[in-house]
Amino acid sequence: MIDLMSADAMADPGWVASELLAGERVILYKGFNPPFYIVSRYADVESVLRQPDVFISGQGQGPNFAPASGVVSDPPDHTFYRGLVQDYFQPKAIASLEPRLKQIAKEQLDTVAAERAWDLHDTLAFPLPIRIICEVLGVPVDDIWQFKRWSDASVAALAAEDPSMFAAEAEKLREYLIELFDKKRRQRDGTLLDRMAHAERDGQPIPEQEALSLTGQMFVAGNETTTSLITNFVWRMFKLDLWQDFVENRFDLDLAINESLRFDPPLLALFRTTARDVAIGDATIPAGSKVMTHYGAANRDPDAYDDPNTFAPERRGKTPLSFGLGIHICLGRELARLEARVALNALRERYPKLTLESDGVRIPPFFFWGRSKLPVRS
Ligand code: HEM
């Protein structure tokens, strides 16, 4: 039986994908409490995500059962909360952020202008997404490391057998947001947080708990994931000896970002819960079970991609499942792609002779894939 937390698994998502794809279509994974089922074939993951009434989200996106809140819920609540925030993520709204993103990228790279050895995660990959989402939300960016601690704690709680270990940090984020909501109620400023602080449903203000959850989700969803997209991309360029091709613009960057998302998905998987017994192939998953939809494996399925274990920078074809699919498809996917494009362009223009010092440090949660340190030399 595969161990998703073994050294091999943590070091290489390709190894996990090969193991899962060589096994049964559905497996029951007992290495976590509570145990969960795993689906790994592209067609099966797609089918699960396309049946939100059978594979529900309202019991949490992680392996633990958690109450529904914000967009981690099912229709009609999900439809309402997604509708409340989605116009901030329409293509026009995202495109308007590009000049600001370029400025932030420049400012961040300026901070290491006098250095030779520095960390790509700390300098660019983590501050860029956190600063822009704080601006969109209308959260003052006084201490991005404080936000990072809260964001990391939420992510760690999602993947932990005992999420209560992270309750203290969650409570601090909650208190901080309650105070901010009070301010927004007194003074309108057109930000997303202002929208949430004044939102009504059927003529009634939305419950504060829901507004807080939704804000927390908007805040956390796009941080670590986009940071990982940037670090994974740069790391992979060096590992495959593609850095020079990247610097000389020898392949289309948007296609290469898409290939990075396929090959190195920042979220290797998320979870659904079965609303009833469901048959997949010869297996029956009982009602009330957690099901892991393994994007990392589905993205390497040979029935979906030719030569799936090769990183082909200009690959076209099926959309990788890294942003999910169906009614919960990532709301921030265009923002994430834009952030990556801006960060990577800024990096190659400014530091074409960059070299990798070491592999840095992998982020801990087992179904996430990215780096919390990536030392480089310019
Ligand atoms: C590379 C970066 C990103 C990756 C890999 C990623 C991945 C995902 C995935 C897989 C889902 C589906 C969740 C599910 O099916 O349960 C999702 C949903 C979501 N993402 Fe992203 N995401 C990224 C960036 C962002 C950004 C920048 C934002 C915006 C701030 C964002 C906001 C959201 C929201 C609000 C949802 C929930 C949508 C819903 O349930 O209707 N994401 N993301």
GROMACS .gro file of C-alpha atoms and ligand atoms in nm:
model
  421
    1MET     CA    1   0.000   0.000   0.000
    2ILE     CA    2   0.134   0.341  -0.095
    3ASP     CA    3   0.240   0.572   0.187
    4LEU     CA    4   0.154   0.930   0.088
    5MET     CA    5   0.382   1.064   0.361
    6SER     CA    6   0.692   0.853   0.282
    7ALA     CA    7   1.019   1.020   0.181
    8ASP     CA    8   0.969   0.910  -0.184
    9ALA     CA    9   0.616   1.049  -0.192
   10MET     CA   10   0.711   1.380  -0.033
   11ALA     CA   11   1.010   1.423  -0.267
   12ASP     CA   12   0.843   1.358  -0.600
   13PRO     CA   13   0.478   1.387  -0.708
   14GLY     CA   14   0.569   1.183  -1.016
   15TRP     CA   15   0.649   0.886  -0.793
   16VAL     CA   16   0.307   0.905  -0.622
   17ALA     CA   17   0.134   0.940  -0.959
   18SER     CA   18   0.308   0.630  -1.098
   19GLU     CA   19   0.221   0.424  -0.790
   20LEU     CA   20  -0.143   0.529  -0.792
   21LEU     CA   21  -0.186   0.485  -1.167
   22ALA     CA   22  -0.035   0.135  -1.149
   23GLY     CA   23  -0.295   0.034  -0.888
   24GLU     CA   24  -0.673  -0.002  -0.871
   25ARG     CA   25  -0.903   0.277  -0.992
   26VAL     CA   26  -1.023   0.331  -0.636
   27ILE     CA   27  -0.818   0.256  -0.328
   28LEU     CA   28  -0.898   0.286   0.039
   29TYR     CA   29  -0.611   0.469   0.208
   30LYS     CA   30  -0.563   0.374   0.573
   31GLY     CA   31  -0.255   0.583   0.644
   32PHE     CA   32  -0.466   0.868   0.777
   33ASN     CA   33  -0.725   0.890   1.052
   34PRO     CA   34  -1.001   0.896   0.927
   35PRO     CA   35  -0.916   0.669   0.628
   36PHE     CA   36  -1.019   0.798   0.285
   37TYR     CA   37  -1.067   0.671  -0.071
   38ILE     CA   38  -0.842   0.788  -0.356
   39VAL     CA   39  -0.935   0.831  -0.722
   40SER     CA   40  -0.642   0.893  -0.955
   41ARG     CA   41  -0.743   0.843  -1.320
   42TYR     CA   42  -0.811   1.162  -1.516
   43ALA     CA   43  -1.157   1.045  -1.625
   44ASP     CA   44  -1.253   0.942  -1.269
   45VAL     CA   45  -1.133   1.266  -1.108
   46GLU     CA   46  -1.317   1.463  -1.376
   47SER     CA   47  -1.634   1.260  -1.322
   48VAL     CA   48  -1.621   1.312  -0.943
   49LEU     CA   49  -1.577   1.688  -0.982
   50ARG     CA   50  -1.865   1.702  -1.231
   51GLN     CA   51  -2.111   1.548  -0.981
   52PRO     CA   52  -2.122   1.799  -0.696
   53ASP     CA   53  -2.455   1.660  -0.571
   54VAL     CA   54  -2.304   1.313  -0.519
   55PHE     CA   55  -1.951   1.418  -0.418
   56ILE     CA   56  -2.023   1.712  -0.194
   57SER     CA   57  -1.792   1.987  -0.069
   58GLY     CA   58  -1.992   2.090   0.235
   59GLN     CA   59  -1.801   1.860   0.470
   60GLY     CA   60  -1.465   2.017   0.402
   61GLN     CA   61  -1.197   2.024   0.132
   62GLY     CA   62  -0.949   1.829   0.345
   63PRO     CA   63  -0.942   1.471   0.480
   64ASN     CA   64  -1.120   1.572   0.803
   65PHE     CA   65  -1.494   1.624   0.828
   66ALA     CA   66  -1.562   1.994   0.879
   67PRO     CA   67  -1.881   2.203   0.874
   68ALA     CA   68  -1.972   2.385   0.551
   69SER     CA   69  -1.875   2.750   0.532
   70GLY     CA   70  -1.835   3.019   0.266
   71VAL     CA   71  -1.756   2.866  -0.074
   72VAL     CA   72  -1.660   2.534   0.082
   73SER     CA   73  -2.028   2.441   0.073
   74ASP     CA   74  -2.289   2.311  -0.169
   75PRO     CA   75  -2.568   2.483  -0.364
   76PRO     CA   76  -2.762   2.694  -0.289
   77ASP     CA   77  -2.517   2.839  -0.030
   78HIS     CA   78  -2.218   2.787  -0.259
   79THR     CA   79  -2.396   2.961  -0.548
   80PHE     CA   80  -2.472   3.259  -0.325
   81TYR     CA   81  -2.123   3.301  -0.175
   82ARG     CA   82  -1.939   3.245  -0.503
   83GLY     CA   83  -2.174   3.497  -0.668
   84LEU     CA   84  -2.094   3.749  -0.396
   85VAL     CA   85  -1.724   3.764  -0.478
   86GLN     CA   86  -1.685   3.649  -0.835
   87ASP     CA   87  -1.693   3.981  -1.019
   88TYR     CA   88  -1.366   4.075  -0.848
   89PHE     CA   89  -1.211   3.784  -1.042
   90GLN     CA   90  -1.352   3.849  -1.390
   91PRO     CA   91  -1.089   3.881  -1.667
   92LYS     CA   92  -1.121   4.261  -1.687
   93ALA     CA   93  -1.079   4.307  -1.312
   94ILE     CA   94  -0.775   4.077  -1.313
   95ALA     CA   95  -0.614   4.245  -1.615
   96SER     CA   96  -0.642   4.581  -1.438
   97LEU     CA   97  -0.411   4.446  -1.163
   98GLU     CA   98  -0.118   4.390  -1.400
   99PRO     CA   99   0.055   4.730  -1.362
  100ARG     CA  100   0.036   4.704  -0.985
  101LEU     CA  101   0.169   4.347  -0.991
  102LYS     CA  102   0.464   4.459  -1.203
  103GLN     CA  103   0.539   4.733  -0.955
  104ILE     CA  104   0.524   4.494  -0.660
  105ALA     CA  105   0.753   4.247  -0.841
  106LYS     CA  106   1.002   4.525  -0.907
  107GLU     CA  107   0.990   4.645  -0.547
  108GLN     CA  108   1.044   4.295  -0.419
  109LEU     CA  109   1.342   4.231  -0.647
  110ASP     CA  110   1.483   4.572  -0.551
  111THR     CA  111   1.514   4.447  -0.193
  112VAL     CA  112   1.794   4.209  -0.300
  113ALA     CA  113   1.965   4.439  -0.552
  114ALA     CA  114   2.276   4.454  -0.333
  115GLU     CA  115   2.286   4.080  -0.257
  116ARG     CA  116   2.440   3.788  -0.441
  117ALA     CA  117   2.276   3.507  -0.246
  118TRP     CA  118   1.907   3.536  -0.159
  119ASP     CA  119   1.590   3.335  -0.130
  120LEU     CA  120   1.343   3.333  -0.417
  121HIS     CA  121   1.054   3.226  -0.194
  122ASP     CA  122   1.106   3.497   0.067
  123THR     CA  123   1.187   3.773  -0.182
  124LEU     CA  124   0.931   3.724  -0.457
  125ALA     CA  125   0.721   3.408  -0.464
  126PHE     CA  126   0.555   3.458  -0.125
  127PRO     CA  127   0.525   3.841  -0.097
  128LEU     CA  128   0.377   3.899  -0.444
  129PRO     CA  129   0.049   3.702  -0.409
  130ILE     CA  130   0.000   3.802  -0.046
  131ARG     CA  131   0.046   4.173  -0.115
  132ILE     CA  132  -0.195   4.179  -0.410
  133ILE     CA  133  -0.469   3.976  -0.238
  134CYS     CA  134  -0.443   4.205   0.066
  135GLU     CA  135  -0.496   4.503  -0.165
  136VAL     CA  136  -0.794   4.342  -0.340
  137LEU     CA  137  -0.950   4.249  -0.007
  138GLY     CA  138  -0.873   4.587   0.147
  139VAL     CA  139  -0.649   4.450   0.424
  140PRO     CA  140  -0.365   4.681   0.532
  141VAL     CA  141  -0.034   4.515   0.443
  142ASP     CA  142   0.156   4.608   0.759
  143ASP     CA  143   0.322   4.278   0.829
  144ILE     CA  144   0.317   4.022   0.551
  145TRP     CA  145   0.498   3.768   0.769
  146GLN     CA  146   0.210   3.783   1.016
  147PHE     CA  147  -0.032   3.707   0.731
  148LYS     CA  148   0.192   3.428   0.619
  149ARG     CA  149   0.181   3.267   0.964
  150TRP     CA  150  -0.198   3.275   0.958
  151SER     CA  151  -0.212   3.146   0.604
  152ASP     CA  152   0.035   2.865   0.681
  153ALA     CA  153  -0.162   2.767   0.992
  154SER     CA  154  -0.486   2.736   0.790
  155VAL     CA  155  -0.314   2.522   0.531
  156ALA     CA  156  -0.148   2.304   0.795
  157ALA     CA  157  -0.482   2.259   0.976
  158LEU     CA  158  -0.642   2.136   0.653
  159ALA     CA  159  -0.391   1.851   0.622
  160ALA     CA  160  -0.351   1.758   0.992
  161GLU     CA  161  -0.508   1.464   1.173
  162ASP     CA  162  -0.552   1.698   1.468
  163PRO     CA  163  -0.639   2.046   1.334
  164SER     CA  164  -0.692   2.179   1.689
  165MET     CA  165  -0.313   2.229   1.709
  166PHE     CA  166  -0.360   2.530   1.483
  167ALA     CA  167  -0.669   2.673   1.652
  168ALA     CA  168  -0.482   2.952   1.831
  169GLU     CA  169  -0.352   3.105   1.505
  170ALA     CA  170  -0.698   3.068   1.346
  171GLU     CA  171  -0.846   3.257   1.640
  172LYS     CA  172  -0.596   3.542   1.596
  173LEU     CA  173  -0.685   3.575   1.228
  174ARG     CA  174  -1.053   3.576   1.326
  175GLU     CA  175  -1.004   3.853   1.582
  176TYR     CA  176  -0.805   4.058   1.333
  177LEU     CA  177  -1.080   4.022   1.071
  178ILE     CA  178  -1.360   4.107   1.315
  179GLU     CA  179  -1.186   4.436   1.389
  180LEU     CA  180  -1.140   4.507   1.018
  181PHE     CA  181  -1.505   4.430   0.946
  182ASP     CA  182  -1.604   4.685   1.210
  183LYS     CA  183  -1.395   4.947   1.033
  184LYS     CA  184  -1.542   4.863   0.692
  185ARG     CA  185  -1.893   4.888   0.832
  186ARG     CA  186  -1.817   5.242   0.943
  187GLN     CA  187  -1.637   5.350   0.626
  188ARG     CA  188  -1.701   5.212   0.277
  189ASP     CA  189  -1.402   5.178   0.039
  190GLY     CA  190  -1.518   4.956  -0.248
  191THR     CA  191  -1.288   4.665  -0.159
  192LEU     CA  192  -1.391   4.302  -0.144
  193LEU     CA  193  -1.398   4.310   0.235
  194ASP     CA  194  -1.628   4.612   0.225
  195ARG     CA  195  -1.857   4.411  -0.008
  196MET     CA  196  -1.863   4.123   0.242
  197ALA     CA  197  -1.914   4.346   0.545
  198HIS     CA  198  -2.229   4.491   0.383
  199ALA     CA  199  -2.358   4.179   0.207
  200GLU     CA  200  -2.720   4.080   0.249
  201ARG     CA  201  -2.904   3.762   0.165
  202ASP     CA  202  -3.284   3.776   0.135
  203GLY     CA  203  -3.278   4.122   0.290
  204GLN     CA  204  -3.078   4.012   0.597
  205PRO     CA  205  -2.706   4.073   0.667
  206ILE     CA  206  -2.511   3.752   0.609
  207PRO     CA  207  -2.404   3.582   0.935
  208GLU     CA  208  -2.072   3.719   1.059
  209GLN     CA  209  -1.935   3.365   1.079
  210GLU     CA  210  -1.994   3.319   0.706
  211ALA     CA  211  -1.842   3.656   0.617
  212LEU     CA  212  -1.535   3.567   0.822
  213SER     CA  213  -1.502   3.222   0.667
  214LEU     CA  214  -1.537   3.357   0.316
  215THR     CA  215  -1.275   3.624   0.382
  216GLY     CA  216  -1.039   3.366   0.529
  217GLN     CA  217  -1.091   3.143   0.225
  218MET     CA  218  -1.027   3.426  -0.021
  219PHE     CA  219  -0.718   3.516   0.173
  220VAL     CA  220  -0.567   3.170   0.208
  221ALA     CA  221  -0.674   3.009  -0.123
  222GLY     CA  222  -0.445   3.211  -0.343
  223ASN     CA  223  -0.135   3.252  -0.128
  224GLU     CA  224   0.053   2.933  -0.078
  225THR     CA  225  -0.076   2.790  -0.407
  226THR     CA  226   0.051   3.077  -0.624
  227THR     CA  227   0.376   3.093  -0.426
  228SER     CA  228   0.423   2.724  -0.505
  229LEU     CA  229   0.349   2.775  -0.873
  230ILE     CA  230   0.633   3.029  -0.891
  231THR     CA  231   0.885   2.829  -0.687
  232ASN     CA  232   0.797   2.502  -0.863
  233PHE     CA  233   0.839   2.662  -1.204
  234VAL     CA  234   1.183   2.809  -1.128
  235TRP     CA  235   1.303   2.494  -0.951
  236ARG     CA  236   1.191   2.276  -1.241
  237MET     CA  237   1.367   2.500  -1.495
  238PHE     CA  238   1.695   2.439  -1.314
  239LYS     CA  239   1.636   2.068  -1.254
  240LEU     CA  240   1.566   2.010  -1.625
  241ASP     CA  241   1.834   2.245  -1.749
  242LEU     CA  242   1.573   2.469  -1.910
  243TRP     CA  243   1.668   2.795  -1.738
  244GLN     CA  244   1.862   2.928  -2.039
  245ASP     CA  245   1.577   2.843  -2.279
  246PHE     CA  246   1.341   3.022  -2.043
  247VAL     CA  247   1.563   3.331  -2.024
  248GLU     CA  248   1.595   3.342  -2.402
  249ASN     CA  249   1.220   3.308  -2.441
  250ARG     CA  250   1.253   2.990  -2.648
  251PHE     CA  251   0.912   2.864  -2.544
  252ASP     CA  252   0.574   3.025  -2.488
  253LEU     CA  253   0.555   3.127  -2.122
  254ASP     CA  254   0.179   3.082  -2.085
  255LEU     CA  255   0.201   2.727  -2.220
  256ALA     CA  256   0.498   2.655  -1.996
  257ILE     CA  257   0.307   2.782  -1.689
  258ASN     CA  258   0.024   2.549  -1.786
  259GLU     CA  259   0.270   2.261  -1.815
  260SER     CA  260   0.413   2.350  -1.475
  261LEU     CA  261   0.062   2.336  -1.329
  262ARG     CA  262   0.015   1.991  -1.487
  263PHE     CA  263   0.353   1.852  -1.387
  264ASP     CA  264   0.389   2.014  -1.045
  265PRO     CA  265   0.040   2.101  -0.919
  266PRO     CA  266   0.059   2.321  -0.607
  267LEU     CA  267  -0.238   2.126  -0.473
  268LEU     CA  268  -0.174   1.760  -0.543
  269ALA     CA  269  -0.527   1.675  -0.435
  270LEU     CA  270  -0.839   1.790  -0.250
  271PHE     CA  271  -1.132   1.602  -0.099
  272ARG     CA  272  -1.504   1.548  -0.141
  273THR     CA  273  -1.756   1.352   0.072
  274THR     CA  274  -1.998   1.100  -0.077
  275ALA     CA  275  -2.366   1.187  -0.031
  276ARG     CA  276  -2.466   0.826  -0.107
  277ASP     CA  277  -2.307   0.492  -0.199
  278VAL     CA  278  -2.128   0.534  -0.534
  279ALA     CA  279  -1.986   0.271  -0.771
  280ILE     CA  280  -1.666   0.349  -0.962
  281GLY     CA  281  -1.554   0.053  -1.172
  282ASP     CA  282  -1.568  -0.254  -0.946
  283ALA     CA  283  -1.550  -0.054  -0.625
  284THR     CA  284  -1.831   0.086  -0.415
  285ILE     CA  285  -1.756   0.388  -0.200
  286PRO     CA  286  -2.003   0.400   0.091
  287ALA     CA  287  -2.208   0.710   0.170
  288GLY     CA  288  -2.036   0.952   0.406
  289SER     CA  289  -1.679   0.868   0.293
  290LYS     CA  290  -1.401   1.112   0.224
  291VAL     CA  291  -1.271   1.088  -0.134
  292MET     CA  292  -0.935   1.230  -0.239
  293THR     CA  293  -0.938   1.360  -0.597
  294HIS     CA  294  -0.572   1.325  -0.691
  295TYR     CA  295  -0.498   1.596  -0.949
  296GLY     CA  296  -0.126   1.514  -0.939
  297ALA     CA  297  -0.192   1.160  -1.061
  298ALA     CA  298  -0.472   1.252  -1.303
  299ASN     CA  299  -0.237   1.504  -1.468
  300ARG     CA  300   0.007   1.218  -1.539
  301ASP     CA  301  -0.250   0.970  -1.666
  302PRO     CA  302  -0.124   0.819  -1.995
  303ASP     CA  303  -0.487   0.791  -2.112
  304ALA     CA  304  -0.506   1.171  -2.098
  305TYR     CA  305  -0.154   1.279  -2.202
  306ASP     CA  306   0.114   1.143  -2.436
  307ASP     CA  307   0.440   1.083  -2.256
  308PRO     CA  308   0.294   1.223  -1.931
  309ASN     CA  309   0.615   1.206  -1.727
  310THR     CA  310   0.798   1.440  -1.962
  311PHE     CA  311   0.785   1.813  -1.893
  312ALA     CA  312   0.706   1.952  -2.239
  313PRO     CA  313   0.706   2.333  -2.209
  314GLU     CA  314   0.478   2.388  -2.508
  315ARG     CA  315   0.241   2.098  -2.448
  316ARG     CA  316  -0.119   2.150  -2.556
  317GLY     CA  317  -0.415   1.921  -2.505
  318LYS     CA  318  -0.634   1.843  -2.209
  319THR     CA  319  -0.665   2.104  -1.937
  320PRO     CA  320  -0.472   1.992  -1.627
  321LEU     CA  321  -0.700   1.938  -1.327
  322SER     CA  322  -0.482   2.153  -1.098
  323PHE     CA  323  -0.748   2.424  -1.062
  324GLY     CA  324  -1.027   2.170  -1.012
  325LEU     CA  325  -1.332   2.157  -1.239
  326GLY     CA  326  -1.706   2.214  -1.234
  327ILE     CA  327  -1.887   2.447  -0.997
  328HIS     CA  328  -1.589   2.481  -0.760
  329ILE     CA  329  -1.329   2.549  -1.030
  330CYS     CA  330  -1.071   2.790  -0.892
  331LEU     CA  331  -1.204   3.142  -0.888
  332GLY     CA  332  -0.854   3.289  -0.882
  333ARG     CA  333  -0.703   3.091  -1.170
  334GLU     CA  334  -0.658   3.389  -1.403
  335LEU     CA  335  -0.507   3.591  -1.120
  336ALA     CA  336  -0.269   3.305  -1.039
  337ARG     CA  337  -0.157   3.276  -1.402
  338LEU     CA  338  -0.105   3.652  -1.425
  339GLU     CA  339   0.092   3.662  -1.100
  340ALA     CA  340   0.317   3.382  -1.222
  341ARG     CA  341   0.369   3.550  -1.560
  342VAL     CA  342   0.458   3.884  -1.404
  343ALA     CA  343   0.690   3.730  -1.142
  344LEU     CA  344   0.871   3.507  -1.393
  345ASN     CA  345   0.913   3.782  -1.651
  346ALA     CA  346   1.049   4.020  -1.387
  347LEU     CA  347   1.289   3.753  -1.265
  348ARG     CA  348   1.436   3.660  -1.603
  349GLU     CA  349   1.470   4.021  -1.713
  350ARG     CA  350   1.646   4.126  -1.397
  351TYR     CA  351   1.852   3.815  -1.323
  352PRO     CA  352   1.917   3.619  -1.643
  353LYS     CA  353   2.228   3.461  -1.487
  354LEU     CA  354   2.047   3.330  -1.181
  355THR     CA  355   2.167   2.996  -1.045
  356LEU     CA  356   2.010   2.756  -0.797
  357GLU     CA  357   2.199   2.715  -0.468
  358SER     CA  358   2.009   2.411  -0.343
  359ASP     CA  359   1.668   2.244  -0.359
  360GLY     CA  360   1.557   2.449  -0.060
  361VAL     CA  361   1.275   2.320   0.159
  362ARG     CA  362   0.949   2.146   0.066
  363ILE     CA  363   0.629   2.278   0.227
  364PRO     CA  364   0.503   2.022   0.483
  365PRO     CA  365   0.135   1.936   0.409
  366PHE     CA  366   0.134   1.603   0.222
  367PHE     CA  367  -0.116   1.696  -0.049
  368PHE     CA  368   0.050   2.029  -0.123
  369TRP     CA  369   0.358   2.063  -0.344
  370GLY     CA  370   0.583   2.367  -0.332
  371ARG     CA  371   0.890   2.518  -0.160
  372SER     CA  372   0.908   2.735   0.151
  373LYS     CA  373   1.276   2.811   0.076
  374LEU     CA  374   1.448   2.832  -0.260
  375PRO     CA  375   1.801   2.973  -0.229
  376VAL     CA  376   1.941   3.128  -0.546
  377ARG     CA  377   2.249   3.331  -0.649
  378SER     CA  378   2.238   3.623  -0.888
  379HEM     C1  379  -0.163   2.832  -0.867
  379HEM     C2  380  -0.248   2.883  -0.782
  379HEM     C3  381  -0.378   2.820  -0.744
  379HEM     C4  382  -0.413   2.688  -0.745
  379HEM     C5  383  -0.331   2.567  -0.784
  379HEM     C6  384  -0.551   2.682  -0.700
  379HEM     C7  385  -0.624   2.565  -0.690
  379HEM     C8  386  -0.760   2.559  -0.662
  379HEM     C9  387  -0.840   2.441  -0.667
  379HEM    C10  388  -0.791   2.301  -0.701
  379HEM    C11  389  -0.967   2.475  -0.636
  379HEM    C12  390  -1.090   2.383  -0.633
  379HEM    C13  391  -1.138   2.354  -0.495
  379HEM    C14  392  -1.238   2.242  -0.491
  379HEM     O1  393  -1.271   2.185  -0.595
  379HEM     O2  394  -1.282   2.209  -0.380
  379HEM    C15  395  -0.966   2.616  -0.607
  379HEM    C16  396  -1.076   2.687  -0.566
  379HEM    C17  397  -1.070   2.820  -0.529
  379HEM     N1  398  -0.965   2.907  -0.548
  379HEM    FE1  399  -0.783   2.861  -0.621
  379HEM     N2  400  -0.594   2.807  -0.672
  379HEM    C18  401  -0.492   2.896  -0.699
  379HEM    C19  402  -0.496   3.033  -0.686
  379HEM    C20  403  -0.601   3.105  -0.638
  379HEM    C21  404  -0.604   3.248  -0.622
  379HEM    C22  405  -0.492   3.344  -0.660
  379HEM    C23  406  -0.726   3.278  -0.568
  379HEM    C24  407  -0.778   3.412  -0.533
  379HEM    C25  408  -0.748   3.481  -0.437
  379HEM    C26  409  -0.799   3.155  -0.551
  379HEM    C27  410  -0.926   3.144  -0.499
  379HEM    C28  411  -1.001   3.029  -0.500
  379HEM    C29  412  -1.137   3.023  -0.448
  379HEM    C30  413  -1.217   3.135  -0.385
  379HEM    C31  414  -1.180   2.890  -0.466
  379HEM    C32  415  -1.314   2.829  -0.426
  379HEM    C33  416  -1.407   2.826  -0.542
  379HEM    C34  417  -1.536   2.753  -0.514
  379HEM     O3  418  -1.541   2.665  -0.428
  379HEM     O4  419  -1.633   2.785  -0.583
  379HEM     N3  420  -0.721   3.051  -0.596
  379HEM     N4  421  -0.838   2.666  -0.626
   0.00000   0.00000   0.00000
